[in-house]
PDB file of C-alpha atoms in Angstrom:
ATOM      1  CA  UNK A  28     -12.289 -11.264  -9.831  1.00 74.00           C
ATOM      2  CA  UNK A  29     -10.122  -8.407  -8.569  1.00 81.00           C
ATOM      3  CA  UNK A  30     -10.235  -5.358 -10.837  1.00 91.00           C
ATOM      4  CA  UNK A  31      -8.562  -1.964 -10.692  1.00 93.00           C
ATOM      5  CA  UNK A  32      -8.328   1.264 -12.662  1.00 95.00           C
ATOM      6  CA  UNK A  33      -6.337   4.455 -12.471  1.00 96.00           C
ATOM      7  CA  UNK A  34      -8.009   7.087 -10.302  1.00 96.00           C
ATOM      8  CA  UNK A  35      -8.653  10.705 -11.204  1.00 94.00           C
ATOM      9  CA  UNK A  36      -6.529  11.399  -8.101  1.00 95.00           C
ATOM     10  CA  UNK A  37      -2.911  11.398  -9.330  1.00 93.00           C
ATOM     11  CA  UNK A  38      -1.028   8.270  -8.314  1.00 94.00           C
ATOM     12  CA  UNK A  39      -4.088   6.553  -6.823  1.00 97.00           C
ATOM     13  CA  UNK A  40      -5.876   3.389  -7.928  1.00 97.00           C
ATOM     14  CA  UNK A  41      -9.539   2.399  -7.519  1.00 97.00           C
ATOM     15  CA  UNK A  42     -10.023  -1.331  -7.039  1.00 95.00           C
ATOM     16  CA  UNK A  43     -12.920  -3.711  -6.491  1.00 91.00           C
ATOM     17  CA  UNK A  44     -13.385  -7.318  -5.399  1.00 84.00           C
ATOM     18  CA  UNK A  45     -16.889  -8.731  -5.942  1.00 76.00           C
ATOM     19  CA  UNK A  46     -18.516 -10.876  -3.290  1.00 67.00           C
ATOM     20  CA  UNK A  47     -17.566 -14.538  -3.451  1.00 64.00           C
ATOM     21  CA  UNK A  48     -20.177 -17.320  -3.084  1.00 66.00           C
ATOM     22  CA  UNK A  49     -18.299 -18.689  -0.070  1.00 61.00           C
ATOM     23  CA  UNK A  50     -15.635 -17.663   2.430  1.00 64.00           C
ATOM     24  CA  UNK A  51     -12.305 -16.734   0.842  1.00 71.00           C
ATOM     25  CA  UNK A  52      -8.940 -15.274   1.738  1.00 80.00           C
ATOM     26  CA  UNK A  53      -6.811 -12.730  -0.068  1.00 83.00           C
ATOM     27  CA  UNK A  54      -3.123 -12.017   0.473  1.00 89.00           C
ATOM     28  CA  UNK A  55      -2.351  -8.289   0.386  1.00 92.00           C
ATOM     29  CA  UNK A  56       1.338  -7.594  -0.154  1.00 95.00           C
ATOM     30  CA  UNK A  57       3.075  -4.635   1.498  1.00 96.00           C
ATOM     31  CA  UNK A  58       3.558  -1.815  -1.012  1.00 95.00           C
ATOM     32  CA  UNK A  59       4.125   1.362   0.995  1.00 95.00           C
ATOM     33  CA  UNK A  60       0.538   2.473   0.340  1.00 97.00           C
ATOM     34  CA  UNK A  61      -2.581   2.989   2.443  1.00 98.00           C
ATOM     35  CA  UNK A  62      -6.122   2.259   1.268  1.00 97.00           C
ATOM     36  CA  UNK A  63      -9.576   3.616   1.993  1.00 98.00           C
ATOM     37  CA  UNK A  64     -12.080   0.744   1.889  1.00 96.00           C
ATOM     38  CA  UNK A  65     -15.850   0.770   1.447  1.00 94.00           C
ATOM     39  CA  UNK A  66     -17.276  -2.515   2.680  1.00 91.00           C
ATOM     40  CA  UNK A  67     -20.389  -3.540   4.570  1.00 88.00           C
ATOM     41  CA  UNK A  68     -21.628   0.055   4.502  1.00 92.00           C
ATOM     42  CA  UNK A  69     -18.581   1.346   6.409  1.00 95.00           C
ATOM     43  CA  UNK A  70     -15.468   3.288   5.493  1.00 97.00           C
ATOM     44  CA  UNK A  71     -12.286   1.646   6.760  1.00 97.00           C
ATOM     45  CA  UNK A  72      -8.639   2.720   6.612  1.00 98.00           C
ATOM     46  CA  UNK A  73      -6.075   0.029   5.786  1.00 97.00           C
ATOM     47  CA  UNK A  74      -2.780   1.138   7.245  1.00 97.00           C
ATOM     48  CA  UNK A  75       0.602   0.438   5.655  1.00 97.00           C
ATOM     49  CA  UNK A  76       1.550  -3.223   5.897  1.00 97.00           C
ATOM     50  CA  UNK A  77       5.056  -4.255   6.911  1.00 96.00           C
ATOM     51  CA  UNK A  78       4.413  -7.870   5.866  1.00 96.00           C
ATOM     52  CA  UNK A  79       1.669  -9.581   3.882  1.00 96.00           C
ATOM     53  CA  UNK A  80      -1.823  -9.155   5.319  1.00 94.00           C
ATOM     54  CA  UNK A  81      -4.254 -12.041   4.946  1.00 90.00           C
ATOM     55  CA  UNK A  82      -7.798 -10.745   4.779  1.00 84.00           C
ATOM     56  CA  UNK A  83     -10.910 -12.896   5.072  1.00 77.00           C
ATOM     57  CA  UNK A  84     -13.613 -12.168   2.517  1.00 71.00           C
ATOM     58  CA  UNK A  85     -17.117 -12.849   3.773  1.00 71.00           C
ATOM     59  CA  UNK A  86     -19.549 -14.579   1.406  1.00 66.00           C
ATOM     60  CA  UNK A  87     -21.210 -12.209  -1.070  1.00 65.00           C
ATOM     61  CA  UNK A  88     -19.590  -9.099   0.471  1.00 74.00           C
ATOM     62  CA  UNK A  89     -17.884  -6.892  -2.120  1.00 80.00           C
ATOM     63  CA  UNK A  90     -15.033  -4.525  -1.355  1.00 86.00           C
ATOM     64  CA  UNK A  91     -14.360  -1.197  -3.028  1.00 93.00           C
ATOM     65  CA  UNK A  92     -11.059   0.508  -2.347  1.00 96.00           C
ATOM     66  CA  UNK A  93      -9.018   3.594  -3.107  1.00 98.00           C
ATOM     67  CA  UNK A  94      -5.279   2.920  -2.878  1.00 97.00           C
ATOM     68  CA  UNK A  95      -3.493   6.220  -2.449  1.00 97.00           C
ATOM     69  CA  UNK A  96       0.056   6.801  -3.617  1.00 97.00           C
ATOM     70  CA  UNK A  97       2.737   6.073  -1.005  1.00 96.00           C
ATOM     71  CA  UNK A  98       2.802   8.812   1.617  1.00 97.00           C
ATOM     72  CA  UNK A  99      -0.422  10.562   0.536  1.00 97.00           C
ATOM     73  CA  UNK A 100      -2.917   9.118   3.044  1.00 97.00           C
ATOM     74  CA  UNK A 101      -1.437  10.709   6.197  1.00 97.00           C
ATOM     75  CA  UNK A 102      -1.727  14.134   4.548  1.00 95.00           C
ATOM     76  CA  UNK A 103      -5.419  13.446   3.963  1.00 96.00           C
ATOM     77  CA  UNK A 104      -6.208  11.755   7.277  1.00 97.00           C
ATOM     78  CA  UNK A 105      -4.180  13.981   9.576  1.00 97.00           C
ATOM     79  CA  UNK A 106      -2.606  11.018  11.377  1.00 97.00           C
ATOM     80  CA  UNK A 107       0.883   9.544  11.148  1.00 98.00           C
ATOM     81  CA  UNK A 108       1.105   6.360   9.086  1.00 98.00           C
ATOM     82  CA  UNK A 109       3.135   4.719  11.868  1.00 98.00           C
ATOM     83  CA  UNK A 110       0.044   4.836  14.110  1.00 98.00           C
ATOM     84  CA  UNK A 111      -1.844   2.714  11.575  1.00 98.00           C
ATOM     85  CA  UNK A 112       0.909   0.295  10.554  1.00 97.00           C
ATOM     86  CA  UNK A 113      -0.429  -3.267  10.116  1.00 97.00           C
ATOM     87  CA  UNK A 114      -3.904  -2.156  11.247  1.00 96.00           C
ATOM     88  CA  UNK A 115      -7.424  -1.811   9.802  1.00 96.00           C
ATOM     89  CA  UNK A 116      -9.333   1.036  11.477  1.00 97.00           C
ATOM     90  CA  UNK A 117     -12.820   2.459  10.911  1.00 98.00           C
ATOM     91  CA  UNK A 118     -12.543   5.959   9.478  1.00 98.00           C
ATOM     92  CA  UNK A 119     -14.857   7.290  12.209  1.00 97.00           C
ATOM     93  CA  UNK A 120     -12.082   6.538  14.721  1.00 98.00           C
ATOM     94  CA  UNK A 121      -9.938   9.137  12.941  1.00 98.00           C
ATOM     95  CA  UNK A 122     -12.403  11.690  11.590  1.00 98.00           C
ATOM     96  CA  UNK A 123     -15.551  13.073  13.267  1.00 97.00           C
ATOM     97  CA  UNK A 124     -18.410  10.577  13.204  1.00 98.00           C
ATOM     98  CA  UNK A 125     -20.827  13.032  11.587  1.00 97.00           C
ATOM     99  CA  UNK A 126     -18.403  13.722   8.732  1.00 97.00           C
ATOM    100  CA  UNK A 127     -17.828  10.016   8.112  1.00 97.00           C
ATOM    101  CA  UNK A 128     -21.553   9.156   8.196  1.00 97.00           C
ATOM    102  CA  UNK A 129     -22.186  11.860   5.596  1.00 97.00           C
ATOM    103  CA  UNK A 130     -19.511  10.342   3.350  1.00 96.00           C
ATOM    104  CA  UNK A 131     -20.884   6.836   3.870  1.00 97.00           C
ATOM    105  CA  UNK A 132     -24.357   8.038   2.910  1.00 96.00           C
ATOM    106  CA  UNK A 133     -22.968   9.563  -0.273  1.00 95.00           C
ATOM    107  CA  UNK A 134     -21.250   6.303  -1.182  1.00 95.00           C
ATOM    108  CA  UNK A 135     -24.433   4.346  -0.406  1.00 94.00           C
ATOM    109  CA  UNK A 136     -26.231   6.564  -2.939  1.00 94.00           C
ATOM    110  CA  UNK A 137     -23.703   5.551  -5.591  1.00 91.00           C
ATOM    111  CA  UNK A 138     -21.087   8.296  -5.422  1.00 92.00           C
ATOM    112  CA  UNK A 139     -17.536   7.164  -6.207  1.00 93.00           C
ATOM    113  CA  UNK A 140     -15.086   6.416  -3.409  1.00 96.00           C
ATOM    114  CA  UNK A 141     -12.737   9.089  -4.743  1.00 96.00           C
ATOM    115  CA  UNK A 142     -15.042  11.653  -3.112  1.00 93.00           C
ATOM    116  CA  UNK A 143     -13.511  10.639   0.242  1.00 95.00           C
ATOM    117  CA  UNK A 144     -10.128  11.983  -0.871  1.00 96.00           C
ATOM    118  CA  UNK A 145     -11.359  15.112  -2.627  1.00 91.00           C
ATOM    119  CA  UNK A 146      -9.405  17.327  -0.209  1.00 92.00           C
ATOM    120  CA  UNK A 147      -6.079  15.530  -0.660  1.00 95.00           C
ATOM    121  CA  UNK A 148      -3.106  17.855  -1.005  1.00 94.00           C
ATOM    122  CA  UNK A 149       0.038  15.739  -1.498  1.00 95.00           C
ATOM    123  CA  UNK A 150       3.266  16.872   0.131  1.00 96.00           C
ATOM    124  CA  UNK A 151       5.848  17.328  -2.667  1.00 96.00           C
ATOM    125  CA  UNK A 152       8.717  16.337  -0.355  1.00 97.00           C
ATOM    126  CA  UNK A 153       6.947  13.075   0.531  1.00 97.00           C
ATOM    127  CA  UNK A 154       6.187  12.433  -3.129  1.00 96.00           C
ATOM    128  CA  UNK A 155       9.833  13.069  -3.922  1.00 97.00           C
ATOM    129  CA  UNK A 156      10.989  10.674  -1.212  1.00 97.00           C
ATOM    130  CA  UNK A 157       8.688   7.932  -2.515  1.00 96.00           C
ATOM    131  CA  UNK A 158       9.907   8.434  -6.086  1.00 96.00           C
ATOM    132  CA  UNK A 159      13.597   8.356  -5.139  1.00 97.00           C
ATOM    133  CA  UNK A 160      13.390   5.378  -2.779  1.00 95.00           C
ATOM    134  CA  UNK A 161      11.034   3.638  -5.198  1.00 93.00           C
ATOM    135  CA  UNK A 162      13.580   4.159  -7.945  1.00 93.00           C
ATOM    136  CA  UNK A 163      16.227   2.362  -5.938  1.00 91.00           C
ATOM    137  CA  UNK A 164      18.216   5.292  -4.544  1.00 93.00           C
ATOM    138  CA  UNK A 165      19.810   4.619  -1.167  1.00 92.00           C
ATOM    139  CA  UNK A 166      18.697   6.174   2.095  1.00 93.00           C
ATOM    140  CA  UNK A 167      21.648   8.548   2.552  1.00 93.00           C
ATOM    141  CA  UNK A 168      21.557   9.645  -1.094  1.00 95.00           C
ATOM    142  CA  UNK A 169      17.795  10.268  -0.929  1.00 96.00           C
ATOM    143  CA  UNK A 170      18.115  12.328   2.244  1.00 96.00           C
ATOM    144  CA  UNK A 171      20.897  14.284   0.533  1.00 96.00           C
ATOM    145  CA  UNK A 172      18.806  14.831  -2.600  1.00 96.00           C
ATOM    146  CA  UNK A 173      15.918  16.167  -0.491  1.00 96.00           C
ATOM    147  CA  UNK A 174      18.284  18.316   1.580  1.00 96.00           C
ATOM    148  CA  UNK A 175      17.255  16.527   4.784  1.00 95.00           C
ATOM    149  CA  UNK A 176      19.410  15.112   7.551  1.00 92.00           C
ATOM    150  CA  UNK A 177      19.092  11.348   7.980  1.00 90.00           C
ATOM    151  CA  UNK A 178      17.296  11.658  11.333  1.00 93.00           C
ATOM    152  CA  UNK A 179      14.789  14.134   9.902  1.00 96.00           C
ATOM    153  CA  UNK A 180      14.335  11.913   6.870  1.00 96.00           C
ATOM    154  CA  UNK A 181      13.699   8.907   9.124  1.00 96.00           C
ATOM    155  CA  UNK A 182      11.000  10.843  11.023  1.00 97.00           C
ATOM    156  CA  UNK A 183       9.405  11.931   7.741  1.00 97.00           C
ATOM    157  CA  UNK A 184       9.264   8.311   6.556  1.00 97.00           C
ATOM    158  CA  UNK A 185       7.649   7.109   9.793  1.00 98.00           C
ATOM    159  CA  UNK A 186       4.984   9.798   9.496  1.00 98.00           C
ATOM    160  CA  UNK A 187       4.352   9.422   5.766  1.00 98.00           C
ATOM    161  CA  UNK A 188       4.929   5.718   5.077  1.00 98.00           C
ATOM    162  CA  UNK A 189       4.617   4.019   8.471  1.00 97.00           C
ATOM    163  CA  UNK A 190       8.159   2.681   8.664  1.00 95.00           C
ATOM    164  CA  UNK A 191      11.745   3.837   8.263  1.00 96.00           C
ATOM    165  CA  UNK A 192      13.341   4.405   4.854  1.00 96.00           C
ATOM    166  CA  UNK A 193      15.276   1.116   4.860  1.00 95.00           C
ATOM    167  CA  UNK A 194      12.072  -0.896   5.333  1.00 96.00           C
ATOM    168  CA  UNK A 195      10.306   1.220   2.719  1.00 97.00           C
ATOM    169  CA  UNK A 196      13.173   0.543   0.318  1.00 96.00           C
ATOM    170  CA  UNK A 197      12.965  -3.218   0.926  1.00 96.00           C
ATOM    171  CA  UNK A 198       9.224  -3.218   0.271  1.00 97.00           C
ATOM    172  CA  UNK A 199       9.360  -1.110  -2.880  1.00 96.00           C
ATOM    173  CA  UNK A 200      12.319  -3.109  -4.223  1.00 96.00           C
ATOM    174  CA  UNK A 201      10.388  -6.346  -3.703  1.00 97.00           C
ATOM    175  CA  UNK A 202       7.455  -4.932  -5.652  1.00 96.00           C
ATOM    176  CA  UNK A 203       9.735  -3.838  -8.496  1.00 96.00           C
ATOM    177  CA  UNK A 204      11.259  -7.316  -8.556  1.00 96.00           C
ATOM    178  CA  UNK A 205       7.838  -8.996  -8.610  1.00 96.00           C
ATOM    179  CA  UNK A 206       6.681  -6.791 -11.473  1.00 95.00           C
ATOM    180  CA  UNK A 207       9.697  -7.774 -13.541  1.00 95.00           C
ATOM    181  CA  UNK A 208       9.428 -11.450 -12.636  1.00 96.00           C
ATOM    182  CA  UNK A 209       5.736 -11.490 -13.581  1.00 94.00           C
ATOM    183  CA  UNK A 210       6.674  -9.931 -16.918  1.00 94.00           C
ATOM    184  CA  UNK A 211       8.856 -12.965 -17.600  1.00 94.00           C
ATOM    185  CA  UNK A 212      12.363 -11.926 -16.553  1.00 96.00           C
ATOM    186  CA  UNK A 213      14.475 -14.780 -15.132  1.00 96.00           C
ATOM    187  CA  UNK A 214      14.713 -14.655 -11.353  1.00 96.00           C
ATOM    188  CA  UNK A 215      18.518 -14.466 -11.420  1.00 96.00           C
ATOM    189  CA  UNK A 216      18.407 -11.467 -13.783  1.00 97.00           C
ATOM    190  CA  UNK A 217      15.806  -9.756 -11.604  1.00 97.00           C
ATOM    191  CA  UNK A 218      17.953 -10.288  -8.518  1.00 97.00           C
ATOM    192  CA  UNK A 219      21.025  -8.845 -10.246  1.00 96.00           C
ATOM    193  CA  UNK A 220      19.271  -5.826 -11.737  1.00 95.00           C
ATOM    194  CA  UNK A 221      17.473  -4.927  -8.499  1.00 95.00           C
ATOM    195  CA  UNK A 222      20.647  -5.080  -6.441  1.00 94.00           C
ATOM    196  CA  UNK A 223      20.113  -8.303  -4.495  1.00 97.00           C
ATOM    197  CA  UNK A 224      23.246 -10.281  -3.647  1.00 96.00           C
ATOM    198  CA  UNK A 225      21.911 -13.235  -5.634  1.00 97.00           C
ATOM    199  CA  UNK A 226      18.700 -15.120  -6.450  1.00 96.00           C
ATOM    200  CA  UNK A 227      18.665 -16.728  -3.001  1.00 97.00           C
ATOM    201  CA  UNK A 228      18.732 -13.283  -1.388  1.00 97.00           C
ATOM    202  CA  UNK A 229      15.754 -12.217  -3.516  1.00 97.00           C
ATOM    203  CA  UNK A 230      13.895 -15.398  -2.540  1.00 96.00           C
ATOM    204  CA  UNK A 231      14.535 -14.798   1.177  1.00 97.00           C
ATOM    205  CA  UNK A 232      13.312 -11.214   0.978  1.00 97.00           C
ATOM    206  CA  UNK A 233      10.123 -12.235  -0.808  1.00 97.00           C
ATOM    207  CA  UNK A 234       9.457 -14.982   1.738  1.00 97.00           C
ATOM    208  CA  UNK A 235      10.086 -12.576   4.643  1.00 97.00           C
ATOM    209  CA  UNK A 236       7.823  -9.805   3.317  1.00 97.00           C
ATOM    210  CA  UNK A 237       5.160 -11.771   1.421  1.00 96.00           C
ATOM    211  CA  UNK A 238       5.006 -14.964   3.465  1.00 95.00           C
ATOM    212  CA  UNK A 239       5.150 -17.276   0.437  1.00 95.00           C
ATOM    213  CA  UNK A 240       7.731 -18.181  -2.178  1.00 95.00           C
ATOM    214  CA  UNK A 241       8.659 -16.114  -5.197  1.00 95.00           C
ATOM    215  CA  UNK A 242       7.537 -18.941  -7.506  1.00 94.00           C
ATOM    216  CA  UNK A 243       4.109 -19.058  -5.839  1.00 93.00           C
ATOM    217  CA  UNK A 244       3.671 -15.294  -6.128  1.00 92.00           C
ATOM    218  CA  UNK A 245       4.701 -15.171  -9.746  1.00 90.00           C
ATOM    219  CA  UNK A 246       2.856 -18.364 -10.652  1.00 82.00           C
ATOM    220  CA  UNK A 247       5.870 -19.823 -12.408  1.00 55.00           C
ATOM    221  CA  UNK A 248       6.697 -23.506 -12.140  1.00 45.00           C
ATOM    222  CA  UNK A 249       9.106 -23.912 -15.048  1.00 38.00           C
ATOM    223  CA  UNK A 250      12.743 -22.783 -15.374  1.00 35.00           C
ATOM    224  CA  UNK A 251      13.494 -19.572 -13.508  1.00 32.00           C
TER     225      UNK A 251
END
């Protein structure tokens, strides 16, 4: 069973999936975040997804992850998020091998995965951009609020989130909508409140980004 908890690192989440008795698949929805994974004795970076990522879970192999707040991972890793979009990359392809092996040894001895991000220093402008876009503010208004030109704001989003601000807004809006739908709000009300043209528009966006229907994601088969 998938489990998660709030991290001591502000805005981050520590999650774990235990090993399954047989092969399994898990659908990871795009959320504007990047994860550090500890699996099979290796540290792996999961870049920002632009659409749902289907991951295969090997029998009896557990996964431990640290999901950093949107925009934080590039500050830690020293690499633009756009270079890692829709990719899974071993950390030793980004950081020096000796440094990564030392971290992997620490994790193998039982140290928490948060030790990997101990040097994280979030960029307040990036945090502000994530909060404003995540709250539903438009691209031009967010750039204005941050006192950035739209071109500069677009470059910042590519570096910090892996895609432009319009795509980031679509992804974060879908996640807000899913949270409300899972809490029991009618789909039509969710669509209206989140600024979709109608319920059909919401359904199309979910299908495009998540690869399955809104009903399947929410697990609702009755009236919606």
